[in-house]
Amino acid sequence: MSSLDSTAVTHYEHSTVQIEGPPPKRQKQLTLMNRFSLPPDSKVDQFNKAVVEMIAEDMQPLSIVENSGFQKLVNLLDSRYKLPSRKLIGTTLIRNLYDSTRKMIETILSHTKYVSLTSDIWTSLNTISFITVTVHFFDNNLNLKTYVLTTRKLESNHTAQYLSGVLTDIIREWKINTKVVAIVTDSGANIKAAIKLLGIDHIPCAAHKLNNAVKNALKSEFEENDIDTNHTEEVDMMKLVKMCRSIVGHFKHSEVSTRILHEKQKQLNSPVLKLKQDIAIRWNSTLTMMERLLLVKEPLMLVSMSLPRCPNMPSNEQWQTINDFVLLLKPFESLTIQLSSEQRPTLSKVIPLLRGLLLSVNNKVPVTLTGNFLKKKLLEQTKKRFDDIEEMYPSQFYAKATLLDPRFKKAAFTSNDNANDAEQEVQKEIADCIETNAPERTVLEPSVTQTTLTPEQLEHSSHSKEQENLLTYLETTVTTLRSQTTYTSTAMTLFKQQMLGALCDVALKYSCIPATSVPSERVFSKAGQIVSARRNRLLPDNVDKLIFLNANLEK
């Protein structure tokens, strides 16, 4: 074959290869075009929504889209996508996501019969006051739901008339005028009066009442210089709390002392723990402070002997008193945690848990005089604030909720008269419900009846193992009552099945009421992070929407 023929063949073979496959250069050009072309509008919408959700869920400032580091990250993930401006997010995107989420909640609310509310007032970093409202109800699947309705700026003095008007507007806007069973708040005179003007039942927050009981038990009514010899235990209690605060304060403000303490913990093969400072307005922080001091007692005592200007350490008797404090206050912490749950009904647990609390504290055996003094004060303060909890008036909601809870019924009451009074009132309410709904419902589906009245549905299953079981006293009583069930009583129960539809309605009415206003307080804990130093220029309307989205977006 001549060199000319060989060249022709080679050229033909190369041409064939090029025809069978796309040219490499062309392929690279197409890839670059796809890379740098604008994404479709639907994809941009998804990206924008994801950015707004991130800002709401992670409580980021709107200015994050202007941060160079965040922009570099997004550009690396998809260089075709251009981040929206801060102005676009604040004026349009947040509102769009808010509107769609609100519509979803409104749809769910439209299918429920009863709702309860909690409310609280909070002042931001910029000294702007807000009121928040949360809603609680059962959906069609009998799941207890909680949503934040609003966090609204207050434009005037917090008088009862003004607050009543604000709450009225919120209730009307959400179209739940005829559905609100009760509103749970703290015991502030203005908010109580405001709810009274609405004509809605007010339920004082059980956690606030419990908090005030413990605070007053721990608080001394005397100054150190004015104490007489009749109040030595009270003096000792006050001085001990002050000593604990002084010790923790020293280590909090001394890097050297803290480092030496940590080194000593390592030498003793103990967990390296920091001391915890309490806050005067929160009694549970005092409990936390004393618990931590007990945990680091040995290394703390050892290092204190070599540290200059270290505060005096507790004596052996004072350490025993600290142990008594923890022993007595732990049941109160357990009760507060259980009543603050948002996942299960809690109002029905107030009566049985309080009874268990008093029995638990009464059975504690402090070893010091100061401990016994605190025990007496705790029992007195708790009984003082919850003395009428079982009575139908003015606290009928607690009694009815407890009676309707299949775990407790009458067994949780200390007074048979109070239990019977609650039963009569519930029967009247059931009768009224039957009469009202007779044309609409004569038979209740078995699945609904079973689901509503199952004790496990109402049970709170998320307690910490360290929490004290305050319902132990009920186990024997409930077992005895069940063993006394006869064929006759069973027949009577079956005869009353026609009432179950109304019973379901009444039970759900009281089961949706939370025992505390903690849900709205939790909102403000997050609000403090949203209205922070980094984002103190947020408009009140955007504060409302960001808190709403942070609480209500499906995680």
mmCIF file of N, CA, C and O in Angstrom, residues 140-202:
data_model
loop_
_atom_site.group_PDB
_atom_site.id
_atom_site.type_symbol
_atom_site.label_atom_id
_atom_site.label_comp_id
_atom_site.label_asym_id
_atom_site.label_seq_id
_atom_site.Cartn_x
_atom_site.Cartn_y
_atom_site.Cartn_z
ATOM 1 N N ASN A 140 -58.187 15.236 63.756
ATOM 2 C CA ASN A 140 -59.122 14.161 63.407
ATOM 3 C C ASN A 140 -58.619 12.783 63.788
ATOM 4 O O ASN A 140 -59.399 11.842 63.943
ATOM 5 N N ASN A 141 -57.298 12.646 63.933
ATOM 6 C CA ASN A 141 -56.713 11.363 64.328
ATOM 7 C C ASN A 141 -56.481 11.275 65.825
ATOM 8 O O ASN A 141 -55.783 10.381 66.300
ATOM 9 N N LEU A 142 -57.065 12.228 66.564
ATOM 10 C CA LEU A 142 -56.959 12.282 68.025
ATOM 11 C C LEU A 142 -55.513 12.442 68.487
ATOM 12 O O LEU A 142 -55.120 11.928 69.528
ATOM 13 N N ASN A 143 -54.737 13.161 67.699
ATOM 14 C CA ASN A 143 -53.394 13.545 68.115
ATOM 15 C C ASN A 143 -53.454 14.952 68.709
ATOM 16 O O ASN A 143 -54.078 15.849 68.131
ATOM 17 N N LEU A 144 -52.824 15.132 69.854
ATOM 18 C CA LEU A 144 -52.811 16.446 70.485
ATOM 19 C C LEU A 144 -51.826 17.345 69.740
ATOM 20 O O LEU A 144 -50.651 17.043 69.634
ATOM 21 N N LYS A 145 -52.326 18.446 69.217
ATOM 22 C CA LYS A 145 -51.526 19.348 68.404
ATOM 23 C C LYS A 145 -51.308 20.677 69.129
ATOM 24 O O LYS A 145 -52.172 21.152 69.874
ATOM 25 N N THR A 146 -50.162 21.269 68.894
ATOM 26 C CA THR A 146 -49.824 22.579 69.458
ATOM 27 C C THR A 146 -49.244 23.456 68.358
ATOM 28 O O THR A 146 -48.328 23.029 67.650
ATOM 29 N N TYR A 147 -49.788 24.655 68.222
ATOM 30 C CA TYR A 147 -49.265 25.610 67.250
ATOM 31 C C TYR A 147 -49.157 26.995 67.892
ATOM 32 O O TYR A 147 -49.922 27.330 68.806
ATOM 33 N N VAL A 148 -48.216 27.781 67.400
ATOM 34 C CA VAL A 148 -48.129 29.184 67.780
ATOM 35 C C VAL A 148 -49.005 29.979 66.819
ATOM 36 O O VAL A 148 -48.827 29.885 65.599
ATOM 37 N N LEU A 149 -49.955 30.745 67.346
ATOM 38 C CA LEU A 149 -50.832 31.536 66.494
ATOM 39 C C LEU A 149 -50.213 32.883 66.138
ATOM 40 O O LEU A 149 -50.243 33.311 64.991
ATOM 41 N N THR A 150 -49.659 33.559 67.131
ATOM 42 C CA THR A 150 -49.114 34.883 66.856
ATOM 43 C C THR A 150 -48.174 35.331 67.961
ATOM 44 O O THR A 150 -48.261 34.848 69.096
ATOM 45 N N THR A 151 -47.290 36.227 67.622
ATOM 46 C CA THR A 151 -46.455 36.948 68.577
ATOM 47 C C THR A 151 -46.563 38.416 68.186
ATOM 48 O O THR A 151 -45.866 38.884 67.295
ATOM 49 N N ARG A 152 -47.470 39.114 68.828
ATOM 50 C CA ARG A 152 -47.882 40.445 68.381
ATOM 51 C C ARG A 152 -47.291 41.543 69.248
ATOM 52 O O ARG A 152 -47.265 41.437 70.476
ATOM 53 N N LYS A 153 -46.856 42.597 68.591
ATOM 54 C CA LYS A 153 -46.341 43.758 69.309
ATOM 55 C C LYS A 153 -47.476 44.460 70.039
ATOM 56 O O LYS A 153 -48.551 44.665 69.488
ATOM 57 N N LEU A 154 -47.230 44.841 71.288
ATOM 58 C CA LEU A 154 -48.204 45.579 72.074
ATOM 59 C C LEU A 154 -47.930 47.066 71.943
ATOM 60 O O LEU A 154 -46.813 47.526 72.203
ATOM 61 N N GLU A 155 -48.936 47.807 71.542
ATOM 62 C CA GLU A 155 -48.766 49.220 71.211
ATOM 63 C C GLU A 155 -49.169 50.155 72.337
ATOM 64 O O GLU A 155 -49.048 51.371 72.208
ATOM 65 N N SER A 156 -49.684 49.619 73.447
ATOM 66 C CA SER A 156 -50.205 50.488 74.503
ATOM 67 C C SER A 156 -49.907 49.867 75.858
ATOM 68 O O SER A 156 -49.327 48.776 75.953
ATOM 69 N N ASN A 157 -50.271 50.577 76.916
ATOM 70 C CA ASN A 157 -50.107 50.053 78.270
ATOM 71 C C ASN A 157 -50.866 48.745 78.428
ATOM 72 O O ASN A 157 -51.943 48.555 77.840
ATOM 73 N N HIS A 158 -50.343 47.865 79.261
ATOM 74 C CA HIS A 158 -50.911 46.524 79.385
ATOM 75 C C HIS A 158 -52.108 46.509 80.342
ATOM 76 O O HIS A 158 -52.136 45.757 81.316
ATOM 77 N N THR A 159 -53.100 47.298 80.045
ATOM 78 C CA THR A 159 -54.317 47.299 80.856
ATOM 79 C C THR A 159 -55.194 46.118 80.467
ATOM 80 O O THR A 159 -55.043 45.539 79.375
ATOM 81 N N ALA A 160 -56.116 45.779 81.345
ATOM 82 C CA ALA A 160 -57.019 44.657 81.070
ATOM 83 C C ALA A 160 -57.835 44.918 79.807
ATOM 84 O O ALA A 160 -58.027 44.012 78.973
ATOM 85 N N GLN A 161 -58.306 46.157 79.636
ATOM 86 C CA GLN A 161 -59.125 46.481 78.472
ATOM 87 C C GLN A 161 -58.331 46.337 77.175
ATOM 88 O O GLN A 161 -58.823 45.778 76.183
ATOM 89 N N TYR A 162 -57.086 46.833 77.196
ATOM 90 C CA TYR A 162 -56.276 46.754 75.981
ATOM 91 C C TYR A 162 -55.931 45.309 75.637
ATOM 92 O O TYR A 162 -56.071 44.873 74.486
ATOM 93 N N LEU A 163 -55.483 44.542 76.629
ATOM 94 C CA LEU A 163 -55.125 43.141 76.388
ATOM 95 C C LEU A 163 -56.336 42.332 75.941
ATOM 96 O O LEU A 163 -56.222 41.443 75.087
ATOM 97 N N SER A 164 -57.490 42.633 76.505
ATOM 98 C CA SER A 164 -58.712 41.946 76.097
ATOM 99 C C SER A 164 -59.010 42.201 74.627
ATOM 100 O O SER A 164 -59.395 41.291 73.880
ATOM 101 N N GLY A 165 -58.812 43.452 74.188
ATOM 102 C CA GLY A 165 -59.035 43.779 72.783
ATOM 103 C C GLY A 165 -58.064 43.058 71.859
ATOM 104 O O GLY A 165 -58.455 42.574 70.789
ATOM 105 N N VAL A 166 -56.802 42.966 72.275
ATOM 106 C CA VAL A 166 -55.793 42.270 71.465
ATOM 107 C C VAL A 166 -56.146 40.787 71.327
ATOM 108 O O VAL A 166 -56.103 40.219 70.226
ATOM 109 N N LEU A 167 -56.502 40.153 72.447
ATOM 110 C CA LEU A 167 -56.863 38.732 72.409
ATOM 111 C C LEU A 167 -58.117 38.503 71.582
ATOM 112 O O LEU A 167 -58.217 37.505 70.849
ATOM 113 N N THR A 168 -59.075 39.418 71.673
ATOM 114 C CA THR A 168 -60.296 39.302 70.868
ATOM 115 C C THR A 168 -59.970 39.317 69.383
ATOM 116 O O THR A 168 -60.491 38.510 68.597
ATOM 117 N N ASP A 169 -59.087 40.238 68.966
ATOM 118 C CA ASP A 169 -58.695 40.324 67.555
ATOM 119 C C ASP A 169 -58.024 39.033 67.092
ATOM 120 O O ASP A 169 -58.299 38.536 65.989
ATOM 121 N N ILE A 170 -57.139 38.494 67.923
ATOM 122 C CA ILE A 170 -56.424 37.264 67.551
ATOM 123 C C ILE A 170 -57.395 36.103 67.388
ATOM 124 O O ILE A 170 -57.327 35.329 66.423
ATOM 125 N N ILE A 171 -58.314 35.969 68.328
ATOM 126 C CA ILE A 171 -59.289 34.864 68.271
ATOM 127 C C ILE A 171 -60.173 34.993 67.036
ATOM 128 O O ILE A 171 -60.483 33.988 66.366
ATOM 129 N N ARG A 172 -60.587 36.204 66.721
ATOM 130 C CA ARG A 172 -61.435 36.413 65.533
ATOM 131 C C ARG A 172 -60.672 36.149 64.245
ATOM 132 O O ARG A 172 -61.203 35.545 63.302
ATOM 133 N N GLU A 173 -59.434 36.594 64.186
ATOM 134 C CA GLU A 173 -58.631 36.399 62.977
ATOM 135 C C GLU A 173 -58.457 34.920 62.650
ATOM 136 O O GLU A 173 -58.409 34.535 61.478
ATOM 137 N N TRP A 174 -58.366 34.098 63.688
ATOM 138 C CA TRP A 174 -58.173 32.666 63.475
ATOM 139 C C TRP A 174 -59.494 31.898 63.431
ATOM 140 O O TRP A 174 -59.497 30.665 63.358
ATOM 141 N N LYS A 175 -60.609 32.612 63.536
ATOM 142 C CA LYS A 175 -61.949 32.019 63.397
ATOM 143 C C LYS A 175 -62.189 30.894 64.406
ATOM 144 O O LYS A 175 -62.709 29.821 64.059
ATOM 145 N N ILE A 176 -61.806 31.137 65.655
ATOM 146 C CA ILE A 176 -62.016 30.132 66.701
ATOM 147 C C ILE A 176 -62.879 30.704 67.836
ATOM 148 O O ILE A 176 -62.818 30.235 68.966
ATOM 149 N N ASN A 177 -63.703 31.709 67.508
ATOM 150 C CA ASN A 177 -64.512 32.398 68.514
ATOM 151 C C ASN A 177 -65.330 31.441 69.363
ATOM 152 O O ASN A 177 -65.410 31.584 70.586
ATOM 153 N N THR A 178 -65.955 30.468 68.722
ATOM 154 C CA THR A 178 -66.873 29.564 69.428
ATOM 155 C C THR A 178 -66.189 28.290 69.915
ATOM 156 O O THR A 178 -66.859 27.406 70.453
ATOM 157 N N LYS A 179 -64.882 28.195 69.742
ATOM 158 C CA LYS A 179 -64.192 26.938 70.042
ATOM 159 C C LYS A 179 -63.307 27.006 71.281
ATOM 160 O O LYS A 179 -62.898 25.964 71.789
ATOM 161 N N VAL A 180 -63.014 28.214 71.775
ATOM 162 C CA VAL A 180 -62.056 28.351 72.875
ATOM 163 C C VAL A 180 -62.703 27.920 74.190
ATOM 164 O O VAL A 180 -63.674 28.520 74.647
ATOM 165 N N VAL A 181 -62.150 26.878 74.798
ATOM 166 C CA VAL A 181 -62.662 26.351 76.058
ATOM 167 C C VAL A 181 -62.110 27.143 77.237
ATOM 168 O O VAL A 181 -62.836 27.472 78.183
ATOM 169 N N ALA A 182 -60.809 27.451 77.199
ATOM 170 C CA ALA A 182 -60.163 28.145 78.311
ATOM 171 C C ALA A 182 -58.845 28.730 77.827
ATOM 172 O O ALA A 182 -58.303 28.322 76.790
ATOM 173 N N ILE A 183 -58.337 29.697 78.587
ATOM 174 C CA ILE A 183 -57.030 30.293 78.315
ATOM 175 C C ILE A 183 -56.164 30.143 79.556
ATOM 176 O O ILE A 183 -56.587 30.490 80.664
ATOM 177 N N VAL A 184 -54.962 29.626 79.378
ATOM 178 C CA VAL A 184 -54.031 29.393 80.487
ATOM 179 C C VAL A 184 -52.960 30.478 80.461
ATOM 180 O O VAL A 184 -52.290 30.674 79.442
ATOM 181 N N THR A 185 -52.807 31.185 81.579
ATOM 182 C CA THR A 185 -51.772 32.212 81.694
ATOM 183 C C THR A 185 -51.232 32.195 83.121
ATOM 184 O O THR A 185 -51.692 31.410 83.964
ATOM 185 N N ASP A 186 -50.272 33.096 83.389
ATOM 186 C CA ASP A 186 -49.842 33.269 84.763
ATOM 187 C C ASP A 186 -50.946 33.995 85.535
ATOM 188 O O ASP A 186 -52.019 34.269 84.992
ATOM 189 N N SER A 187 -50.672 34.320 86.775
ATOM 190 C CA SER A 187 -51.723 34.901 87.617
ATOM 191 C C SER A 187 -51.659 36.418 87.697
ATOM 192 O O SER A 187 -52.143 37.018 88.668
ATOM 193 N N GLY A 188 -51.085 37.068 86.693
ATOM 194 C CA GLY A 188 -51.052 38.519 86.669
ATOM 195 C C GLY A 188 -52.454 39.105 86.670
ATOM 196 O O GLY A 188 -53.341 38.623 85.946
ATOM 197 N N ALA A 189 -52.648 40.126 87.465
ATOM 198 C CA ALA A 189 -53.997 40.694 87.622
ATOM 199 C C ALA A 189 -54.544 41.225 86.310
ATOM 200 O O ALA A 189 -55.743 41.068 86.011
ATOM 201 N N ASN A 190 -53.672 41.850 85.493
ATOM 202 C CA ASN A 190 -54.164 42.444 84.243
ATOM 203 C C ASN A 190 -54.614 41.400 83.235
ATOM 204 O O ASN A 190 -55.659 41.542 82.597
ATOM 205 N N ILE A 191 -53.853 40.312 83.090
ATOM 206 C CA ILE A 191 -54.231 39.287 82.111
ATOM 207 C C ILE A 191 -55.444 38.506 82.593
ATOM 208 O O ILE A 191 -56.303 38.118 81.789
ATOM 209 N N LYS A 192 -55.559 38.275 83.892
ATOM 210 C CA LYS A 192 -56.746 37.602 84.416
ATOM 211 C C LYS A 192 -57.994 38.436 84.163
ATOM 212 O O LYS A 192 -59.037 37.921 83.752
ATOM 213 N N ALA A 193 -57.886 39.745 84.417
ATOM 214 C CA ALA A 193 -59.026 40.633 84.183
ATOM 215 C C ALA A 193 -59.365 40.707 82.696
ATOM 216 O O ALA A 193 -60.544 40.781 82.316
ATOM 217 N N ALA A 194 -58.339 40.679 81.844
ATOM 218 C CA ALA A 194 -58.568 40.739 80.397
ATOM 219 C C ALA A 194 -59.359 39.528 79.916
ATOM 220 O O ALA A 194 -60.291 39.650 79.112
ATOM 221 N N ILE A 195 -58.999 38.351 80.409
ATOM 222 C CA ILE A 195 -59.685 37.127 79.997
ATOM 223 C C ILE A 195 -61.113 37.107 80.545
ATOM 224 O O ILE A 195 -62.040 36.627 79.885
ATOM 225 N N LYS A 196 -61.306 37.661 81.720
ATOM 226 C CA LYS A 196 -62.654 37.758 82.283
ATOM 227 C C LYS A 196 -63.543 38.622 81.395
ATOM 228 O O LYS A 196 -64.729 38.313 81.194
ATOM 229 N N LEU A 197 -62.986 39.706 80.855
ATOM 230 C CA LEU A 197 -63.755 40.568 79.953
ATOM 231 C C LEU A 197 -64.142 39.824 78.671
ATOM 232 O O LEU A 197 -65.164 40.135 78.052
ATOM 233 N N LEU A 198 -63.336 38.835 78.286
ATOM 234 C CA LEU A 198 -63.648 38.051 77.095
ATOM 235 C C LEU A 198 -64.804 37.090 77.319
ATOM 236 O O LEU A 198 -65.400 36.594 76.363
ATOM 237 N N GLY A 199 -65.097 36.803 78.596
ATOM 238 C CA GLY A 199 -66.122 35.814 78.898
ATOM 239 C C GLY A 199 -65.647 34.390 78.702
ATOM 240 O O GLY A 199 -66.441 33.474 78.480
ATOM 241 N N ILE A 200 -64.314 34.193 78.755
ATOM 242 C CA ILE A 200 -63.713 32.860 78.607
ATOM 243 C C ILE A 200 -63.116 32.451 79.945
ATOM 244 O O ILE A 200 -62.595 33.287 80.685
ATOM 245 N N ASP A 201 -63.184 31.159 80.239
ATOM 246 C CA ASP A 201 -62.631 30.675 81.504
ATOM 247 C C ASP A 201 -61.119 30.818 81.531
ATOM 248 O O ASP A 201 -60.426 30.498 80.561
ATOM 249 N N HIS A 202 -60.611 31.295 82.672
ATOM 250 C CA HIS A 202 -59.163 31.449 82.860
ATOM 251 C C HIS A 202 -58.656 30.350 83.782
ATOM 252 O O HIS A 202 -59.271 30.039 84.805
#
